[in-house]
Coordinates of C-alpha atoms in Angstrom, one line a residue:
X156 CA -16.9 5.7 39.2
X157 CA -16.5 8.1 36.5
X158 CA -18.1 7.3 33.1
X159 CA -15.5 6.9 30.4
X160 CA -15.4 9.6 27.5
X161 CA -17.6 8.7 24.9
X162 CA -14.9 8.5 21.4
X163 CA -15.5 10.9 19.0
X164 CA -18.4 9.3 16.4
X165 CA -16.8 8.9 13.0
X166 CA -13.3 10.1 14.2
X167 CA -11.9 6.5 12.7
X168 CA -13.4 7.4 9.5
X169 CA -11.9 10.8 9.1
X170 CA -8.9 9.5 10.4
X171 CA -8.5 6.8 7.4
X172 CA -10.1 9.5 4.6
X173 CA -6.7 12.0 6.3
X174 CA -4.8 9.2 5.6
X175 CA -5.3 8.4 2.1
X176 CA -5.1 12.1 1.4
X177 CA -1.7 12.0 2.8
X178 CA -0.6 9.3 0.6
X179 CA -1.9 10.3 -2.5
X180 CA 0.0 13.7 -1.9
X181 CA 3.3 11.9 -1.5
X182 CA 2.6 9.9 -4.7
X183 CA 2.1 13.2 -6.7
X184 CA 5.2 14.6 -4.9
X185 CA 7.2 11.6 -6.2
X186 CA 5.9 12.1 -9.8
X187 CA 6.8 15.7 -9.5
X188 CA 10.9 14.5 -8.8
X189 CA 12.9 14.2 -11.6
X190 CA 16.2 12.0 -12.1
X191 CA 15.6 10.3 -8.7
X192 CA 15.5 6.4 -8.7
X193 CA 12.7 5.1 -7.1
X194 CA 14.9 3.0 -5.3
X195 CA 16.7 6.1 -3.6
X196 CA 13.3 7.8 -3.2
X197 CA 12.6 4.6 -1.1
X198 CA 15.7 4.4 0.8
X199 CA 15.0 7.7 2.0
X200 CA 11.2 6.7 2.7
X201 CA 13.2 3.9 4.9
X202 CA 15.4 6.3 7.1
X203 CA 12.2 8.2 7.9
X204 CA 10.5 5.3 9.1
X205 CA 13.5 4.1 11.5
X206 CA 13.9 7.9 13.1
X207 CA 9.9 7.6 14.0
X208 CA 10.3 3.7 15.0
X209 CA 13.2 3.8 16.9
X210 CA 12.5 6.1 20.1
X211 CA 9.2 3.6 20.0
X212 CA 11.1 0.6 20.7
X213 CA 12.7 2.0 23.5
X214 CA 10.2 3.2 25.3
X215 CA 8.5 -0.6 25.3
X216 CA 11.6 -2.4 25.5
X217 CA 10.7 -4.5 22.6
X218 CA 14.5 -5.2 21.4
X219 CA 15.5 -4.8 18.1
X220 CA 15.2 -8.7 16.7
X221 CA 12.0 -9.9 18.4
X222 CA 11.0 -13.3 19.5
X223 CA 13.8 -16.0 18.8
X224 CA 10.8 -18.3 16.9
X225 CA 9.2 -15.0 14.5
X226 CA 12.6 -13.7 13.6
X227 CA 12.3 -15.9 10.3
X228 CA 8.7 -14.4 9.7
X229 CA 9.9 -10.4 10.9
X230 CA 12.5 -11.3 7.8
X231 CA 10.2 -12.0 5.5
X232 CA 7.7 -9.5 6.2
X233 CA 10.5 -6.3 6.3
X234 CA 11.9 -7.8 3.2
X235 CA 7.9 -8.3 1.1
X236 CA 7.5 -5.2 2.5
X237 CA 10.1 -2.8 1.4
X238 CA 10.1 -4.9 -1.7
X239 CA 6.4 -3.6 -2.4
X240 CA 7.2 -0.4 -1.6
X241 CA 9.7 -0.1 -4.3
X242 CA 8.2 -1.7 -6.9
X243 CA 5.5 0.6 -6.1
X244 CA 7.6 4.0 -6.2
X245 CA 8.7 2.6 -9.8
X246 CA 4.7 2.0 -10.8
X247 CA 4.3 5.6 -9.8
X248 CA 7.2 6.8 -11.7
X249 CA 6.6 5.2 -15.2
X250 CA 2.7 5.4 -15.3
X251 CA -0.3 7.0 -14.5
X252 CA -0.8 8.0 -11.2
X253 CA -4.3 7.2 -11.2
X254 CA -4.0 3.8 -13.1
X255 CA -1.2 2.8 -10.3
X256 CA -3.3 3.5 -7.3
X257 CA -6.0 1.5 -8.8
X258 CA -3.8 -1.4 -9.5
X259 CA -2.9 -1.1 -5.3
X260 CA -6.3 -1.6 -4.2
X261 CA -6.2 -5.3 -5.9
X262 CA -4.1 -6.2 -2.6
X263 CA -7.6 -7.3 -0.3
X264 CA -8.2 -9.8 -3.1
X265 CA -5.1 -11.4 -3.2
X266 CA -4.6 -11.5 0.9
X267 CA -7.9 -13.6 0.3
X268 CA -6.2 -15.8 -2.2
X269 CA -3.0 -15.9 -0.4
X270 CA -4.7 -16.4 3.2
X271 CA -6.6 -19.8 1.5
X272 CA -3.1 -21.2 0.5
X273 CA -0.9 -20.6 3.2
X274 CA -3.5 -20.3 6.2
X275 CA -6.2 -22.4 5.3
X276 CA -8.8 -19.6 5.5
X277 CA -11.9 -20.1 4.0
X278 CA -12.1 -18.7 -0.2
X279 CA -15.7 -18.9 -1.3
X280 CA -17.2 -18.3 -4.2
X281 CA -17.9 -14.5 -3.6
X282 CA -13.9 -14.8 -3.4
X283 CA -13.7 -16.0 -6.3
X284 CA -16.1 -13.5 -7.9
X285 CA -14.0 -10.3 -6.3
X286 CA -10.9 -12.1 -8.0
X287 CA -12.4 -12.0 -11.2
X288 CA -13.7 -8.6 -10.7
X289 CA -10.1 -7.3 -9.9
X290 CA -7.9 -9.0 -12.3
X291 CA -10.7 -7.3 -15.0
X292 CA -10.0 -4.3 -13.8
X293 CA -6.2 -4.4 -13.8
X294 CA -7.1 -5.7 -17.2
X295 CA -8.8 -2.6 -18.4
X296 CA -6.0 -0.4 -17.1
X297 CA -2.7 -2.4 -18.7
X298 CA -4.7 -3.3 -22.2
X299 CA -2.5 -5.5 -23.4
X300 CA -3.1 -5.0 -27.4
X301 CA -3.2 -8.5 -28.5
X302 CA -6.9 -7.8 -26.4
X303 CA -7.1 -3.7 -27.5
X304 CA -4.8 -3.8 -30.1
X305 CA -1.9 -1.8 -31.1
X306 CA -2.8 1.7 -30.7
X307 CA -3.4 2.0 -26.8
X308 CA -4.0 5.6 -26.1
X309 CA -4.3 7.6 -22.4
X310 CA -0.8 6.1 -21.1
X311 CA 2.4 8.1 -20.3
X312 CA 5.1 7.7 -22.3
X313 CA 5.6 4.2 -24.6
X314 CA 3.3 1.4 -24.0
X315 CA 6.7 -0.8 -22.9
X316 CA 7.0 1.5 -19.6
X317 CA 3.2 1.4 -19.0
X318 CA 3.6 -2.5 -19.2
X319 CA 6.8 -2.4 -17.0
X320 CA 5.2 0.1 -14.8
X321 CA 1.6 -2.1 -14.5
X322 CA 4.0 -5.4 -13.8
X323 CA 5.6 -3.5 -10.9
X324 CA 2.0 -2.7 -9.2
X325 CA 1.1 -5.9 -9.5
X326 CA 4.1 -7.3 -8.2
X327 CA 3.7 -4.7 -5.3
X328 CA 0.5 -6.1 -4.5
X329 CA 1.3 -9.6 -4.1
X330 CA 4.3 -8.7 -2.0
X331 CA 2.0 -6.6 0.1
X332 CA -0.9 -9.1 0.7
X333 CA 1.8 -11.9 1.6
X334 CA 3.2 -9.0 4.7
X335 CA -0.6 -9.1 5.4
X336 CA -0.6 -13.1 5.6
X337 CA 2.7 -12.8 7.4
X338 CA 1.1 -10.6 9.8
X339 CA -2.1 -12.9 10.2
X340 CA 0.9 -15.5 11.3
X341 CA 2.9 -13.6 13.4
X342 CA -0.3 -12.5 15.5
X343 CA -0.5 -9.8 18.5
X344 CA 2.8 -11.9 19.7
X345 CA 5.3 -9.5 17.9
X346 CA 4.6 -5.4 18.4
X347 CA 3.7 -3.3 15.9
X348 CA 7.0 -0.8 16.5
X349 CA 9.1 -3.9 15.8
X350 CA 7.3 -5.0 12.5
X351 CA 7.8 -1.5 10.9
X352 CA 11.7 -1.4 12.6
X353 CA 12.0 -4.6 10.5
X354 CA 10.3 -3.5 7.3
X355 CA 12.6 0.2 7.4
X356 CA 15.9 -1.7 8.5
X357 CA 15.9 -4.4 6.3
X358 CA 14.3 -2.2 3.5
X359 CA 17.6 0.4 3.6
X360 CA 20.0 -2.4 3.6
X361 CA 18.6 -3.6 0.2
X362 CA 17.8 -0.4 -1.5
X363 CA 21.3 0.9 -0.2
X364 CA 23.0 -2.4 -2.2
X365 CA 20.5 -1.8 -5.1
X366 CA 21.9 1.2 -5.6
X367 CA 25.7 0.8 -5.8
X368 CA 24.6 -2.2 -8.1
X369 CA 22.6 0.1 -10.4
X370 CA 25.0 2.9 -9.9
X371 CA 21.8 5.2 -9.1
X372 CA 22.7 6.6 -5.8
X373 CA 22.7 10.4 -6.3
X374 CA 21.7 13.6 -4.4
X375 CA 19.1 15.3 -6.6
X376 CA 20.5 18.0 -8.2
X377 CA 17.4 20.5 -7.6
X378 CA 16.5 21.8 -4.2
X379 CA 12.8 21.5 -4.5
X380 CA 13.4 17.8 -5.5
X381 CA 15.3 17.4 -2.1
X382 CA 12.2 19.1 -0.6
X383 CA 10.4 16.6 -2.1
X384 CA 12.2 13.8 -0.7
X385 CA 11.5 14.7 2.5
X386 CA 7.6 15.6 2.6
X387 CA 7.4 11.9 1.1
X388 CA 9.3 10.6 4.4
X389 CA 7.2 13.2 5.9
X390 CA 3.8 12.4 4.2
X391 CA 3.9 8.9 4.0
X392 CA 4.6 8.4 8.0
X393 CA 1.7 10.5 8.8
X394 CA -0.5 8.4 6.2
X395 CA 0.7 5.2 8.1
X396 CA 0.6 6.8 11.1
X397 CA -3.2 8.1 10.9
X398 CA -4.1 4.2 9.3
X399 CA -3.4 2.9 12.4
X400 CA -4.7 5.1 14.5
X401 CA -8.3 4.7 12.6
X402 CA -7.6 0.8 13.2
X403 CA -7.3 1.2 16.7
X404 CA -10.6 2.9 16.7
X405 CA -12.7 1.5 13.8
X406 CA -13.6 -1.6 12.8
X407 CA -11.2 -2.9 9.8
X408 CA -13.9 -3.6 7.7
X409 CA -15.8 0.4 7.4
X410 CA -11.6 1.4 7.3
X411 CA -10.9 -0.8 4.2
X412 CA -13.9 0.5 2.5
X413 CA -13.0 4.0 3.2
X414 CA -9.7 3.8 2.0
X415 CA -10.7 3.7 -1.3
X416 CA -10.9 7.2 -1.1
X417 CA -7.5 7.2 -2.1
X418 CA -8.2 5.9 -5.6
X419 CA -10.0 9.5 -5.7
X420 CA -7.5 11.5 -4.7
X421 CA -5.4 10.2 -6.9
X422 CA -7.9 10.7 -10.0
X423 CA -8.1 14.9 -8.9
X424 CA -4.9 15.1 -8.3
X425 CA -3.9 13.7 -11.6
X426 CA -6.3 15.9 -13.5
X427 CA -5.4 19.0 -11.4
X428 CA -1.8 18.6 -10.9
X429 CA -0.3 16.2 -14.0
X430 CA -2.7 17.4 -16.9
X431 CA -3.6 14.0 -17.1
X432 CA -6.8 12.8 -18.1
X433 CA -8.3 9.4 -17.0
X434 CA -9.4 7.3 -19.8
X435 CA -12.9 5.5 -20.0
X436 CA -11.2 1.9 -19.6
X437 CA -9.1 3.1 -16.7
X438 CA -12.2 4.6 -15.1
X439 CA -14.2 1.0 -16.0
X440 CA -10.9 -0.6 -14.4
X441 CA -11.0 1.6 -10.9
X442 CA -15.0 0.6 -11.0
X443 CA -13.9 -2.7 -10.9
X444 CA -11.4 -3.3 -8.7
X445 CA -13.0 -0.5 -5.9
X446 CA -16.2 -2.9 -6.3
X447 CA -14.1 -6.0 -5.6
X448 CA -11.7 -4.5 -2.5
X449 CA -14.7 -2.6 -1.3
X450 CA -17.3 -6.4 -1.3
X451 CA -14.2 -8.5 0.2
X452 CA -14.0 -6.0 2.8
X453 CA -17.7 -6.0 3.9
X454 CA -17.8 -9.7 3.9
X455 CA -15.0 -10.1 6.1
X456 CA -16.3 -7.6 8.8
X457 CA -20.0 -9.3 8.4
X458 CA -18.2 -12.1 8.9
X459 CA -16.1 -10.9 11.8
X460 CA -19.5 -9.4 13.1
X461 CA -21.4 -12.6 13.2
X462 CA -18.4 -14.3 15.4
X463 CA -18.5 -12.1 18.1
X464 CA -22.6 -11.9 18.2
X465 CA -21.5 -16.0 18.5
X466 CA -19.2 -15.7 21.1
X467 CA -21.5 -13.1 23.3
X468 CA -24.2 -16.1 22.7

């Protein structure tokens, strides 16, 4: 027969470096907006992510609610989900760009953490090292000043929002390593089209109610803001959209390591774009927490490695 097409060498790579570009263009896009609630900017986000989904569900006949026994866990994850995504708009919005991403890149840690609690996966003391590593360098970036004292310099606006804002990313993170664990749950018995038709549904129901509640719901009053609102649809479906692809031919473990190019990004395109300089600590902080997501990543796929040499045994 035929020999199958050799893939591309290093196509997943390129594929996940594409993909943090993307993303880290639509988070300088959303600090570009002015007098948008992140919630709205989200809410928007949402409706992109249900026009891409929805002819995808058709075509596979998934159904709209899934599997009668992982409807509960297709709640949860659309509603962690969504709720990360906002709090992470608002981290964007009331801080650094830089010091925001950074704070994102925690997540690996605490799916970890969280997988050990809830799963019963293994936490060892390299584990426990990483966590350290991270929560030193979220540490470094929200200098608290009863550590730093009162005079904290390199932040945007008052120290209150930066503490706000740094809250918010870490809240983000949680809620995005618990989809991860929910994920881990659910298994390959749920489709991927159906997760993400769960995660935009039930993320526009709640930003939609958010928003008559705050009384924030608003057209932006400038037309390159509205332009802006739609390359972050745009943008951030094409970074999710090239993620997965390099997942489908990567291993996770050289993906998860790559994807820390996306703390770079966002460094350049703070300094070239926001006039924002990096401080020392927030550099020390991004050292940190790139060293502890980048280790927990290449012990998991050493790991992974060593159970399928196992298995071929």
């Amino acid at each position: 027969g035929a020999k199958k097409k050799a893939a591309c060498p290093g196509l997943g790579l390129f594929y996940t470096i594409l993909s943090a570009f993307l993303f880290s263009v639509a988070s300088l896009f959303l600090k570009k907006i002015e007098d948008v609630h992140s919630v709205e900017v989200s809410a928007f986000r949402c409706v992109f992510q249900m026009a891409f989904v929805l002819p995808g569900l058709i075509y596979y006949k998934t159904g709209f609610l899934g599997p009668k026994g992982k409807r509960i866990f297709l709640f949860f994850r659309g509603f962690l989900g969504s709720t990360a995504m906002v709090l992470l708009y608002y981290a964007y919005q009331v801080m650094p760009l830089a010091d925001a991403t950074v704070i994102t890149f925690t997540s690996p840690v605490f799916t970890s953490l969280l997988a050990w609690i809830f799963l019963k996966e293994k936490y060892s003391l390299w584990d426990l090292l990483f966590t350290l590593f991270a929560v030193t360098g979220v540490i470094l970036i929200a200098r608290p000043p009863f550590l730093f004292g009162s005079r904290v310099t390199g932040i945007e606006g008052s120290y209150s929002d930066h503490l706000k804002g740094t809250i918010a990313a870490i809240a983000s993170t949680l809620s995005a390593a618990s989809t991860i664990v929910i994920l881990r749950k659910v298994g390959k018995s749920v489709h991927y089209f159906l997760s993400i038709w769960y995660y935009a549904v039930i993320g526009l129901i709640g930003c939609v109610i958010a928003l008559f509640v705050l009384n924030e719901w608003r057209l932006p009053h400038c037309g390159r803001d509205r332009v802006f609102l739609i390359l972050i649809g745009v943008l951030g479906l094409g970074g999710q959209v090239f993620l997965t692809k390099a997942l489908q031919i990567e291993k996770a473990g050289p993906v998860a390591i790559m994807r820390t190019m996306d703390v770079v990004f966002a460094f350049i395109l703070q300094v070239l774009f926001l006039n924002h300089m990096p401080t020392w600590w927030t550099v020390g902080g991004a050292l940190c927490v790139v060293a502890s997501s980048s280790g927990t990543a290449i012990r998991k796929w050493r790991h992974s490695v060593k159970k399928a040499k196992q298995r071929e045994i």
